[in-house]
mmCIF file of C-alpha atoms and ligand atoms in Angstrom:
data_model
loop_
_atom_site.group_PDB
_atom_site.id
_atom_site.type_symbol
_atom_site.label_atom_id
_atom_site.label_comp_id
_atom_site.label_asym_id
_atom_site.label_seq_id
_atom_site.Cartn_x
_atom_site.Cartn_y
_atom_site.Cartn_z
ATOM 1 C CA UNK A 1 6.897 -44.107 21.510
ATOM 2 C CA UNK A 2 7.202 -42.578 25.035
ATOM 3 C CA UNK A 3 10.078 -42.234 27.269
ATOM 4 C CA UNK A 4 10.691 -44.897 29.667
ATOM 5 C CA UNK A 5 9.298 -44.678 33.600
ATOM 6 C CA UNK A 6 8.887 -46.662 36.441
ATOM 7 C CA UNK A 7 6.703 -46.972 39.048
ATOM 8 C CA UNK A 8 7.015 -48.940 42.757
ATOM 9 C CA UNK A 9 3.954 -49.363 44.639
ATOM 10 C CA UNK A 10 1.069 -49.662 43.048
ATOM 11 C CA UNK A 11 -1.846 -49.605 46.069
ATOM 12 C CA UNK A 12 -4.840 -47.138 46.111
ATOM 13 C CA UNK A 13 -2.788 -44.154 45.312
ATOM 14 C CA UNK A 14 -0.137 -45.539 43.179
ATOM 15 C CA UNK A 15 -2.369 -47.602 41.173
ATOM 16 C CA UNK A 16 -3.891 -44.752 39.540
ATOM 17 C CA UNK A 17 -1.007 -42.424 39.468
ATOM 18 C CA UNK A 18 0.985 -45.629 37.655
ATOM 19 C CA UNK A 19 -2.341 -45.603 34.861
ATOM 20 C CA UNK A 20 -2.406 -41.537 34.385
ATOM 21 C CA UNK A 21 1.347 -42.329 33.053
ATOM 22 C CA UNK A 22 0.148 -44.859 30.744
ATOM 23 C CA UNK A 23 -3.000 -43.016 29.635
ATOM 24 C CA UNK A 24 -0.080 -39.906 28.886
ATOM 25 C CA UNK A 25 1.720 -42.389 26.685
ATOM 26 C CA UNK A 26 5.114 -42.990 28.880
ATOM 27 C CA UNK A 27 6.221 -46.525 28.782
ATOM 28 C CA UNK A 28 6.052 -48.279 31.984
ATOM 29 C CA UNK A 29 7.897 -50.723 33.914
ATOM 30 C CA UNK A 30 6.140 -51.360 37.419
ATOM 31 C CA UNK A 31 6.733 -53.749 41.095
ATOM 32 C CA UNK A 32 4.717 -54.438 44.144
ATOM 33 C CA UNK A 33 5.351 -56.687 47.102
ATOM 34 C CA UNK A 34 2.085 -57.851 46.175
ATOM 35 C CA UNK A 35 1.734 -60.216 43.374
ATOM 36 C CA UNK A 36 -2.037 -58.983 42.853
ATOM 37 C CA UNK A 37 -0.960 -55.119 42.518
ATOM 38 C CA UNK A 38 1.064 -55.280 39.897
ATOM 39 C CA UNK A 39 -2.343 -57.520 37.407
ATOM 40 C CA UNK A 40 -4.190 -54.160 36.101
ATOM 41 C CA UNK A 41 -0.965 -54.241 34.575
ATOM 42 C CA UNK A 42 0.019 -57.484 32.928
ATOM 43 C CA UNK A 43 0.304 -56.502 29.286
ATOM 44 C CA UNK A 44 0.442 -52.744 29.604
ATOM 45 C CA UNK A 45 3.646 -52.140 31.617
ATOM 46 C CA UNK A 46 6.897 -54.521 32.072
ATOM 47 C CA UNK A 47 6.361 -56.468 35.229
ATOM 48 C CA UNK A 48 9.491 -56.210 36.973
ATOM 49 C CA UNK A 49 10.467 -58.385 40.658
ATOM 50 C CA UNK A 50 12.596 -55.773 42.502
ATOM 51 C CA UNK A 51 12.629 -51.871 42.499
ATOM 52 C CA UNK A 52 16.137 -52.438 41.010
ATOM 53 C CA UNK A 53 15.068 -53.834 38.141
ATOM 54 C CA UNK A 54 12.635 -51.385 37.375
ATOM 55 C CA UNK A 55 15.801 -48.731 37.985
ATOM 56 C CA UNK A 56 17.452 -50.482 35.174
ATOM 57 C CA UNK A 57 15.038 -50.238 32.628
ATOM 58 C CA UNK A 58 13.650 -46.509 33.955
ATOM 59 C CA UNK A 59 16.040 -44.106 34.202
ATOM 60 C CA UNK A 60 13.204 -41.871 36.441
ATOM 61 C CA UNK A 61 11.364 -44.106 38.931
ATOM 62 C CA UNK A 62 8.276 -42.968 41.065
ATOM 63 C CA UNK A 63 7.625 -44.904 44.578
ATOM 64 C CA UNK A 64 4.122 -44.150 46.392
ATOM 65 C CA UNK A 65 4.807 -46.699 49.383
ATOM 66 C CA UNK A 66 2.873 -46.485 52.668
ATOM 67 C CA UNK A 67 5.498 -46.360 55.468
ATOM 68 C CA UNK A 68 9.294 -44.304 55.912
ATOM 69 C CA UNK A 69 10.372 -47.920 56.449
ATOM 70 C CA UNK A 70 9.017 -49.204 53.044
ATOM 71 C CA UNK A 71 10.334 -45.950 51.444
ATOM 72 C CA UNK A 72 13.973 -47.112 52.826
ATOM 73 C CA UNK A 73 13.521 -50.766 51.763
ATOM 74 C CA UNK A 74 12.912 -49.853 48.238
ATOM 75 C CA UNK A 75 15.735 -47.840 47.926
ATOM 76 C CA UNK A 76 18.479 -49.044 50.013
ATOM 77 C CA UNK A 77 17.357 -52.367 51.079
ATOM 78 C CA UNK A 78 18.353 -55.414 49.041
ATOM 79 C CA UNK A 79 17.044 -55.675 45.847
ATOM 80 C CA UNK A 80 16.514 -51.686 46.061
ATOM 81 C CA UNK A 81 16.908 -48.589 43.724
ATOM 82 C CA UNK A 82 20.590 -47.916 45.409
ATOM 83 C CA UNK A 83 21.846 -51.306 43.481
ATOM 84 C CA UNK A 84 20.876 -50.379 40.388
ATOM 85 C CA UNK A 85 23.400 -48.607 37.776
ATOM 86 C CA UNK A 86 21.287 -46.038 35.232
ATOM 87 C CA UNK A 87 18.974 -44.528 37.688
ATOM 88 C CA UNK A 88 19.042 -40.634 37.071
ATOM 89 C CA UNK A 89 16.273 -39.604 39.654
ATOM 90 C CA UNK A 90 14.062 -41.450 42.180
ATOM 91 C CA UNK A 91 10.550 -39.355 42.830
ATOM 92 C CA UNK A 92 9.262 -40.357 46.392
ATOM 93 C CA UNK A 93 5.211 -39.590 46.455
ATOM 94 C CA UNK A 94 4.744 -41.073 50.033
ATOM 95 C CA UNK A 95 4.308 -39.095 52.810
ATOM 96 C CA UNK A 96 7.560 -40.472 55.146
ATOM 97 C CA UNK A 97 8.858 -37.551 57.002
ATOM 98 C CA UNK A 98 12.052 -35.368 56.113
ATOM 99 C CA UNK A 99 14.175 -37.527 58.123
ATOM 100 C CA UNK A 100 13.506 -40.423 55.689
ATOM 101 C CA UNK A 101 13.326 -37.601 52.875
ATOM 102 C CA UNK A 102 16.930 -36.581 53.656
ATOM 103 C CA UNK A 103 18.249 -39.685 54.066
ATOM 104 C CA UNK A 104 16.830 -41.416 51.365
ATOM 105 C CA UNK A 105 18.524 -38.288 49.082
ATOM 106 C CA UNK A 106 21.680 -38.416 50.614
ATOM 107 C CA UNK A 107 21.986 -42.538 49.560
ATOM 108 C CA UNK A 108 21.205 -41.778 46.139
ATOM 109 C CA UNK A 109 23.288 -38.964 45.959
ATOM 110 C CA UNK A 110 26.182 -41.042 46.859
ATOM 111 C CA UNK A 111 25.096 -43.164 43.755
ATOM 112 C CA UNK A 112 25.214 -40.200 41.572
ATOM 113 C CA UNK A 113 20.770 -40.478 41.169
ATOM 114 C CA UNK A 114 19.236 -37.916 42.808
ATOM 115 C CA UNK A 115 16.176 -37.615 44.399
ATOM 116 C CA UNK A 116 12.688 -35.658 44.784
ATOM 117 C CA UNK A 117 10.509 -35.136 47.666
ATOM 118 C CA UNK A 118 7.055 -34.977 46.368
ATOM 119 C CA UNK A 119 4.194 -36.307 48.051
ATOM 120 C CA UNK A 120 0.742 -35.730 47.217
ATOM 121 C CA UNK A 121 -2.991 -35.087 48.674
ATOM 122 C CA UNK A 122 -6.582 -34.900 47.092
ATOM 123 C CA UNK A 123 -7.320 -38.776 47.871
ATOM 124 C CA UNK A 124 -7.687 -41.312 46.076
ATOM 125 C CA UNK A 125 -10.229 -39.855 43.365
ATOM 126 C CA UNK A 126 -7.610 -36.732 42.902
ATOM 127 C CA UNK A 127 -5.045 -39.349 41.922
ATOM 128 C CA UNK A 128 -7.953 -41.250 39.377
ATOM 129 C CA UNK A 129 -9.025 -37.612 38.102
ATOM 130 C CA UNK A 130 -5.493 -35.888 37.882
ATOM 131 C CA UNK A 131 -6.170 -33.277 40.263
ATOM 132 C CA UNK A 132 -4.194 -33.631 43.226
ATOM 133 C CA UNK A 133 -1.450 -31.396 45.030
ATOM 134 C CA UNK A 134 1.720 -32.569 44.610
ATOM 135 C CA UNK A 135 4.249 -30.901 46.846
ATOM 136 C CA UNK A 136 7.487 -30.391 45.657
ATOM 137 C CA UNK A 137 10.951 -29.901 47.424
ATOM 138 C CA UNK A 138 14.350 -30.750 45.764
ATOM 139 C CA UNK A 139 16.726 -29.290 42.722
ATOM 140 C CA UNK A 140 15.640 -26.878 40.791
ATOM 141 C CA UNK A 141 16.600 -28.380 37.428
ATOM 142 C CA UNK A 142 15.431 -31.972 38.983
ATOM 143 C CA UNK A 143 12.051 -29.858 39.441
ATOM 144 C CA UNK A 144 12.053 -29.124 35.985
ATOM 145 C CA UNK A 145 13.104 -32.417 34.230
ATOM 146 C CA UNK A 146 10.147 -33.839 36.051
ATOM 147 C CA UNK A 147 7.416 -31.386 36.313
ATOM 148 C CA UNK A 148 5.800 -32.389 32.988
ATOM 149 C CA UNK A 149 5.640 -36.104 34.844
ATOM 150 C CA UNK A 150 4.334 -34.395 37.967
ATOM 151 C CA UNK A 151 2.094 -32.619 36.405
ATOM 152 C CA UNK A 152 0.095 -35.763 35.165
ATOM 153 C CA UNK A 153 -0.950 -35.982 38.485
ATOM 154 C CA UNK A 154 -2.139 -32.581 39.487
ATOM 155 C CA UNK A 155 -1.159 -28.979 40.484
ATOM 156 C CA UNK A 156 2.644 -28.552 41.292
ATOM 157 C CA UNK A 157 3.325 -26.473 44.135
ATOM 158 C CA UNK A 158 7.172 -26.034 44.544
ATOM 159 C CA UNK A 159 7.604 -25.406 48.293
ATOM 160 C CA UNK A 160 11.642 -25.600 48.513
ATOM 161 C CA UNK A 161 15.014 -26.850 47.174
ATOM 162 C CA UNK A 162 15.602 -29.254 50.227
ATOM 163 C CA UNK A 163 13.993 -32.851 49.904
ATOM 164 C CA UNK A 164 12.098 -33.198 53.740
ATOM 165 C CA UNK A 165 10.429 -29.872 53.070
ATOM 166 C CA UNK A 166 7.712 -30.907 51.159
ATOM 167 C CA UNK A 167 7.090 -33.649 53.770
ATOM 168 C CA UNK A 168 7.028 -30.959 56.404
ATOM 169 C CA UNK A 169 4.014 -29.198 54.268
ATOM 170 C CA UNK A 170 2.187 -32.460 53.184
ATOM 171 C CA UNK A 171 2.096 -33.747 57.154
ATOM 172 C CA UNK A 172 1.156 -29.947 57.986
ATOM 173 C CA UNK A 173 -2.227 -30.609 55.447
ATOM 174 C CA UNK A 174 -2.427 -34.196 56.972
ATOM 175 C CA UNK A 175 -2.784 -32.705 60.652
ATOM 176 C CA UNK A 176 -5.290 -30.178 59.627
ATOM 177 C CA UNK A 177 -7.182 -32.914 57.678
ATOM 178 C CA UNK A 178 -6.855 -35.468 60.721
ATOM 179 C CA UNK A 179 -8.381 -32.387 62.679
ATOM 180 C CA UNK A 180 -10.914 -31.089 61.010
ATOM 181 C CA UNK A 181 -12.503 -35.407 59.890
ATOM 182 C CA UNK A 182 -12.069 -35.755 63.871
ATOM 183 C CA UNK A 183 -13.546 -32.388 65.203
ATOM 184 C CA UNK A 184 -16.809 -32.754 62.399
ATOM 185 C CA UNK A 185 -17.487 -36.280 63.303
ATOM 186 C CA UNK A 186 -18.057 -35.172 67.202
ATOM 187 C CA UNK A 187 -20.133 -32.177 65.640
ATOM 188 C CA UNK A 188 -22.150 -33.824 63.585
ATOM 189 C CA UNK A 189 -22.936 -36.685 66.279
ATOM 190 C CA UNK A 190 -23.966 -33.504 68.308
ATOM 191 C CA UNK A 191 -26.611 -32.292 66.323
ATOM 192 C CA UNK A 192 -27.695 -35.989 64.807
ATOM 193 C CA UNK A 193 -28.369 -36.540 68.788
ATOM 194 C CA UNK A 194 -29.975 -33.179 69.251
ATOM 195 C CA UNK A 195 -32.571 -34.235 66.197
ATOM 196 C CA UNK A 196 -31.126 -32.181 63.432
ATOM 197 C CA UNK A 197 -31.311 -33.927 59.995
ATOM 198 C CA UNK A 198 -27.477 -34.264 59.202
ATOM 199 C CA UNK A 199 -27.494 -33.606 55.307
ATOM 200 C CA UNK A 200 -29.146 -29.763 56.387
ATOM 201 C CA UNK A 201 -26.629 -29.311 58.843
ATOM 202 C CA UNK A 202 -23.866 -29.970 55.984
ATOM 203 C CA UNK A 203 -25.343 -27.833 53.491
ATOM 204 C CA UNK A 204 -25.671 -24.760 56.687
ATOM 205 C CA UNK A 205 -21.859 -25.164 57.915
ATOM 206 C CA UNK A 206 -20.649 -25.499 54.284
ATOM 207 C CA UNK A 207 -22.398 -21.901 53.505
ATOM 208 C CA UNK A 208 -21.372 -20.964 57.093
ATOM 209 C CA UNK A 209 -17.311 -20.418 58.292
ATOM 210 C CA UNK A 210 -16.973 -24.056 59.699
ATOM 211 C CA UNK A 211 -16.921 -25.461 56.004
ATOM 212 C CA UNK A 212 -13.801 -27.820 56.128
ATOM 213 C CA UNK A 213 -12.738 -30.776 54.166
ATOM 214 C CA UNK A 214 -14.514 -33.205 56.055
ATOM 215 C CA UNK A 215 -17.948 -31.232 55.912
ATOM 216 C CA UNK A 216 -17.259 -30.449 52.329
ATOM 217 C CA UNK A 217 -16.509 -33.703 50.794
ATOM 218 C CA UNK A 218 -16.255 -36.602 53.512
ATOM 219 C CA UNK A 219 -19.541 -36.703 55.157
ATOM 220 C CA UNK A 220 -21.505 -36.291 52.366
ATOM 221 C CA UNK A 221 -19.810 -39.007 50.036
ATOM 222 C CA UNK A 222 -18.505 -41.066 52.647
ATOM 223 C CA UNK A 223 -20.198 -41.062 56.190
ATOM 224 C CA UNK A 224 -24.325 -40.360 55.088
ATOM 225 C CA UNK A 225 -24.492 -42.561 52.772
ATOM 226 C CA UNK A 226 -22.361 -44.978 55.006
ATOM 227 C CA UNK A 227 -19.874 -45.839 52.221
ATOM 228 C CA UNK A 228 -16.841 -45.495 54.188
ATOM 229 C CA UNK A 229 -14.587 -45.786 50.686
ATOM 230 C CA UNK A 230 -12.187 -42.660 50.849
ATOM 231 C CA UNK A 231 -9.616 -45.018 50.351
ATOM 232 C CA UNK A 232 -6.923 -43.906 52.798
ATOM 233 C CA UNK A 233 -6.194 -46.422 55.770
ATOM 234 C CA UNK A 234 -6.972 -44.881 59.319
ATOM 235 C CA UNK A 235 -3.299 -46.906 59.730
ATOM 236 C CA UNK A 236 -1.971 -44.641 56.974
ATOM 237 C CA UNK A 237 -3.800 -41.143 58.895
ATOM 238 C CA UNK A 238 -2.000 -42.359 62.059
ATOM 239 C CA UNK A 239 1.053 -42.744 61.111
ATOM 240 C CA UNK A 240 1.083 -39.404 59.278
ATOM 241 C CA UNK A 241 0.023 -37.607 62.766
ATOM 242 C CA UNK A 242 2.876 -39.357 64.554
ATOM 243 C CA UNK A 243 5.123 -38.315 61.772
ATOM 244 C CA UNK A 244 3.936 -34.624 62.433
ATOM 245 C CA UNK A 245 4.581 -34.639 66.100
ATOM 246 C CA UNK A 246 7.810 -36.028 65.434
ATOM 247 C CA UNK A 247 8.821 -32.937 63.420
ATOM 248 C CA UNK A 248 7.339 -30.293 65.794
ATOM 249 C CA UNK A 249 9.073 -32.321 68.865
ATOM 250 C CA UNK A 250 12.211 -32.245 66.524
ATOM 251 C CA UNK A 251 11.465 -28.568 65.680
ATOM 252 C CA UNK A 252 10.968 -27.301 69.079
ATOM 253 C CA UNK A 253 7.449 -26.202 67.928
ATOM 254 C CA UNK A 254 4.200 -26.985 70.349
ATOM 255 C CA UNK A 255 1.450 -28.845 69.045
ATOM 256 C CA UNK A 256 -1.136 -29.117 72.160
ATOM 257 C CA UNK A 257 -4.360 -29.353 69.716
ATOM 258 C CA UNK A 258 -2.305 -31.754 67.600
ATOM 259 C CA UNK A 259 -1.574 -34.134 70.461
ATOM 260 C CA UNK A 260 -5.394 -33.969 71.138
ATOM 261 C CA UNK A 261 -5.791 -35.033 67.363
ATOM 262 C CA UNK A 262 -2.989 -37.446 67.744
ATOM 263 C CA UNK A 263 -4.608 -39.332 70.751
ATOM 264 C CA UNK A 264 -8.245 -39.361 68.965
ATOM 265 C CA UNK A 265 -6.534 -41.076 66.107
ATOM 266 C CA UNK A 266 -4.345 -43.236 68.181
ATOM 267 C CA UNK A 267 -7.432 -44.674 70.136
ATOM 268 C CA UNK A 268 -9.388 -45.680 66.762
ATOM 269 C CA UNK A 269 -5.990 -47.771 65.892
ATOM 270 C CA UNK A 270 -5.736 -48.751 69.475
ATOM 271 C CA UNK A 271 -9.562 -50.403 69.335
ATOM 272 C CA UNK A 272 -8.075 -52.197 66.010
ATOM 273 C CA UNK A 273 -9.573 -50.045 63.619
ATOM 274 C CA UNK A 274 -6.427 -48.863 61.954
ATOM 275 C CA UNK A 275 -7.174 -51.210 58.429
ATOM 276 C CA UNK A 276 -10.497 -49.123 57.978
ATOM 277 C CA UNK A 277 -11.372 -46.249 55.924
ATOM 278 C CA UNK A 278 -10.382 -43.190 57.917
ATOM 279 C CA UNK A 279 -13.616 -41.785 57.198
ATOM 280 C CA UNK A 280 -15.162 -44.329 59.261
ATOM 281 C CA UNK A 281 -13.877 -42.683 62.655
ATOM 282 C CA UNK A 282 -17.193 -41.457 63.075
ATOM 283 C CA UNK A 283 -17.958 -44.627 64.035
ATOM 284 C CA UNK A 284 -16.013 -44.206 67.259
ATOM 285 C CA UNK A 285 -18.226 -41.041 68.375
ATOM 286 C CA UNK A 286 -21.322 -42.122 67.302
ATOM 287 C CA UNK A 287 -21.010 -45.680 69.749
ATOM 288 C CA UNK A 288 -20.354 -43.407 72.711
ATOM 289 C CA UNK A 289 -23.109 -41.294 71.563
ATOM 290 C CA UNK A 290 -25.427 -43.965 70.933
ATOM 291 C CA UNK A 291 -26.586 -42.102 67.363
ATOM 292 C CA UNK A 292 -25.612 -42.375 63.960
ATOM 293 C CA UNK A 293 -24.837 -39.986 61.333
ATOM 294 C CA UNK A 294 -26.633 -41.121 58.551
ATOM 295 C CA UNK A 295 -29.010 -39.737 55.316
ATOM 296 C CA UNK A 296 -29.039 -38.865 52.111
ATOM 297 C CA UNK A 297 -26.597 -36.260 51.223
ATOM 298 C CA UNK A 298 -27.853 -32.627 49.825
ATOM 299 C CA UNK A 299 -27.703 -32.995 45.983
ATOM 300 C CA UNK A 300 -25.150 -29.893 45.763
ATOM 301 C CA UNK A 301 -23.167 -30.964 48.249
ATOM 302 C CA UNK A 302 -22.160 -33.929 46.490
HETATM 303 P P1 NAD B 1 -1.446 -48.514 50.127
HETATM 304 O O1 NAD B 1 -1.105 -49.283 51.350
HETATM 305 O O2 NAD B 1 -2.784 -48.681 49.498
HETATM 306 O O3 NAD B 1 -0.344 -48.786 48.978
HETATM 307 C C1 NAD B 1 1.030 -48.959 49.213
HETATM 308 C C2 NAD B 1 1.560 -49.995 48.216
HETATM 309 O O4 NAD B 1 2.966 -50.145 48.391
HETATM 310 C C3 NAD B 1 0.929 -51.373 48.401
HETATM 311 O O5 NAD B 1 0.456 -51.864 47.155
HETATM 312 C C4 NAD B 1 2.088 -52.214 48.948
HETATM 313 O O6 NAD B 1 1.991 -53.578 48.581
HETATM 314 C C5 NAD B 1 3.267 -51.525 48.297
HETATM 315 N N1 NAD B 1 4.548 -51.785 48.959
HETATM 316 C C6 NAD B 1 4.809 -51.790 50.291
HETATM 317 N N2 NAD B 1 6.119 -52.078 50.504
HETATM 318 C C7 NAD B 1 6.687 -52.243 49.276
HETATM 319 C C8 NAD B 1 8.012 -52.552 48.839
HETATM 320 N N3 NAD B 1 9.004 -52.737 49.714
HETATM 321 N N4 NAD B 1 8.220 -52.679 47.497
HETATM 322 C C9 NAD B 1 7.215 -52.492 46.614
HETATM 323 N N5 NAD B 1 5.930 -52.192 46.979
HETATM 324 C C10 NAD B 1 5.685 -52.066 48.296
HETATM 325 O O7 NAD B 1 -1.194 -46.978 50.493
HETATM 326 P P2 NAD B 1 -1.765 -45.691 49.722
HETATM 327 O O8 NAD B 1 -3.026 -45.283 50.377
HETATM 328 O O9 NAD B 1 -1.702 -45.914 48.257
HETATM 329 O O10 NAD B 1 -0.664 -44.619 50.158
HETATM 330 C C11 NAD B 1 0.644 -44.576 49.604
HETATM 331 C C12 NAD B 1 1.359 -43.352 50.161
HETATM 332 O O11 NAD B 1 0.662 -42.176 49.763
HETATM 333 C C13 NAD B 1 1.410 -43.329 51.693
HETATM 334 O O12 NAD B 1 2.632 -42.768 52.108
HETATM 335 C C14 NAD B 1 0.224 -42.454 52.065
HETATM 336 O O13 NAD B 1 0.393 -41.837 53.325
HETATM 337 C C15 NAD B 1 0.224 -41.459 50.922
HETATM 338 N N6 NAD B 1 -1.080 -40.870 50.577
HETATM 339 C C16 NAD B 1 -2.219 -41.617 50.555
HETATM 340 C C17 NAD B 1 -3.426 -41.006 50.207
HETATM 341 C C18 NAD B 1 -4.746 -41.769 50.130
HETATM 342 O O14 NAD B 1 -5.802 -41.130 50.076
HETATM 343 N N7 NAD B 1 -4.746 -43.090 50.120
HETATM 344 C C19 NAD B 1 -3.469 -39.649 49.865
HETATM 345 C C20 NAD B 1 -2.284 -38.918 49.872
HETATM 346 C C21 NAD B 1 -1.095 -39.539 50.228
#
């Protein structure tokens, strides 16, 4: 039978991260704060009530939690990872910052676990599919013990030896996705409102050099077909940006086109939208605009 692994937080990316291990044959013990996460899992993986108890039975334990303040409650707050004897390394796939990175590291050291800062992008289909990028900063024979695990999940790109590094590069990919969602959505309401069909004016900027993430992948699966089931929280998008401008105002680095990105963001949660999809931003631009952008999607483009 498999070796033993555990898994805390089990929401939209966790969820399928936590059934990739299964499907690769590792035996699982799992937790969630909510009682209706953990049910895909009743009779497939040990239930567990704590992070600590899933630290007992695991000796490697992945967390994919949504905030730097859950990541610190599941490992030092009560009932957390620190409390538990047998833990040999905690794998943190959350995007939290390096400050929470570091410190998080440094409280496990002192346990004698260590620690690996490794969070992820590709969405929540990357996660169901195996594909996404998992970012990697921490020991180098840490890396390797759990690369075969990491690699379940995608591509492994090692990017340093000092957990908060990888955080720097996953919140450097989160700005540049923020941008480029929030710079297509007042594009595409541009030409929507200037009577160009939307799905040709994907398919010409995706053979053109404004091709980006958003025009690649989120308008046409999410935003013309009016789905708006990317499955990352506009809550979640926010808090990343924040997180970014925290480490360039840390890092004496400027960020004038990220604070513009910031405050687009920051109004959508400000007008309560920060529990919706973050593709549906467009929403925002297209109510000022008085247009929507909506159609069925070029067949190759999707
Ligand atoms: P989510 O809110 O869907 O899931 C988080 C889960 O953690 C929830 O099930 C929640 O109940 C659980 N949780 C919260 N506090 C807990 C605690 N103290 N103990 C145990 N469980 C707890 O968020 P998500 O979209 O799955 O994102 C998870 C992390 O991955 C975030 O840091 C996010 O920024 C990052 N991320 C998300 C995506 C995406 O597309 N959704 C992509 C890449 C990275």
């Amino acid at each position: 039978m498999g070796e033993r692994v555990g898994f805390v937080g089990l929401g939209n990316m966790g969820r399928p991260m936590a059934q990739r291990l299964l499907e690769r044959g590792y035996e699982l013990a799992v937790c969630d704060v909510r009682p209706e996460a953990v049910e895909p899992f009743r009779g497939r993986a040990r239930i567990c009530g704590s992070a600590a108890e899933v630290a007992r039975w695991a000796p490697v334990v992945f967390g994919s939690l949504p905030t730097p303040d859950a990541v610190r409650a599941v490992v030092a707050g009560p009932g957390g990872l620190a409390e538990a004897e047998g833990l040999d390394v905690y794998v943190d796939l959350s995007t939290a910052g390096s400050r929470t990175a570091r410190a998080v590291a440094e409280t496990l050291r002192a346990r004698g676990a260590g620690m690996l800062d490794a969070p992820v992008s590709g969405g929540v289909s990357g996660a169901e599919r195996g594909t996404l990028a998992v970012m990697v900063a921490g020991p180098p024979d840490l890396v390797a013990r759990c690369r075969p695990y990491l690699e379940t999940f995608g591509r492994v790109f090692v990017v340093g030896e000092e957990p908060g590094q990888a955080q720097i590069v996953k919140l450097a990919n989160n700005l540049l996705s923020g941008a480029a969602l929030a710079l297509t959505s007042e594009v595409m309401v541009l030409g929507v409102k200037a009577g160009v069909d939307p799905a040709r004016m994907l398919e010409a900027i995706n053979a053109g050099t404004g091709r980006n993430s958003a025009t690649a992948d989120k308008f046409p699966r999410q935003v013309l077909p009016r789905r708006f089931q990317a499955g990352f929280k506009t809550a979640l998008m926010y808090k990343d940006l924040s997180l970014c401008l925290a480490e360039a105002e840390a890092a004496g680095v400027p960020m004038w086109l990220g604070s513009a990105v910031h405050q687009f963001w920051r109004y959508v949660v400000a007008r309560g939208g920060g529990d919706e999809d973050f593709s549906a931003v467009v929403r925002y631009v297209e109510e000022w605009a008085g247009v929507q952008v909506a159609g069925a999607a070029a067949a190759e483009s999707v």
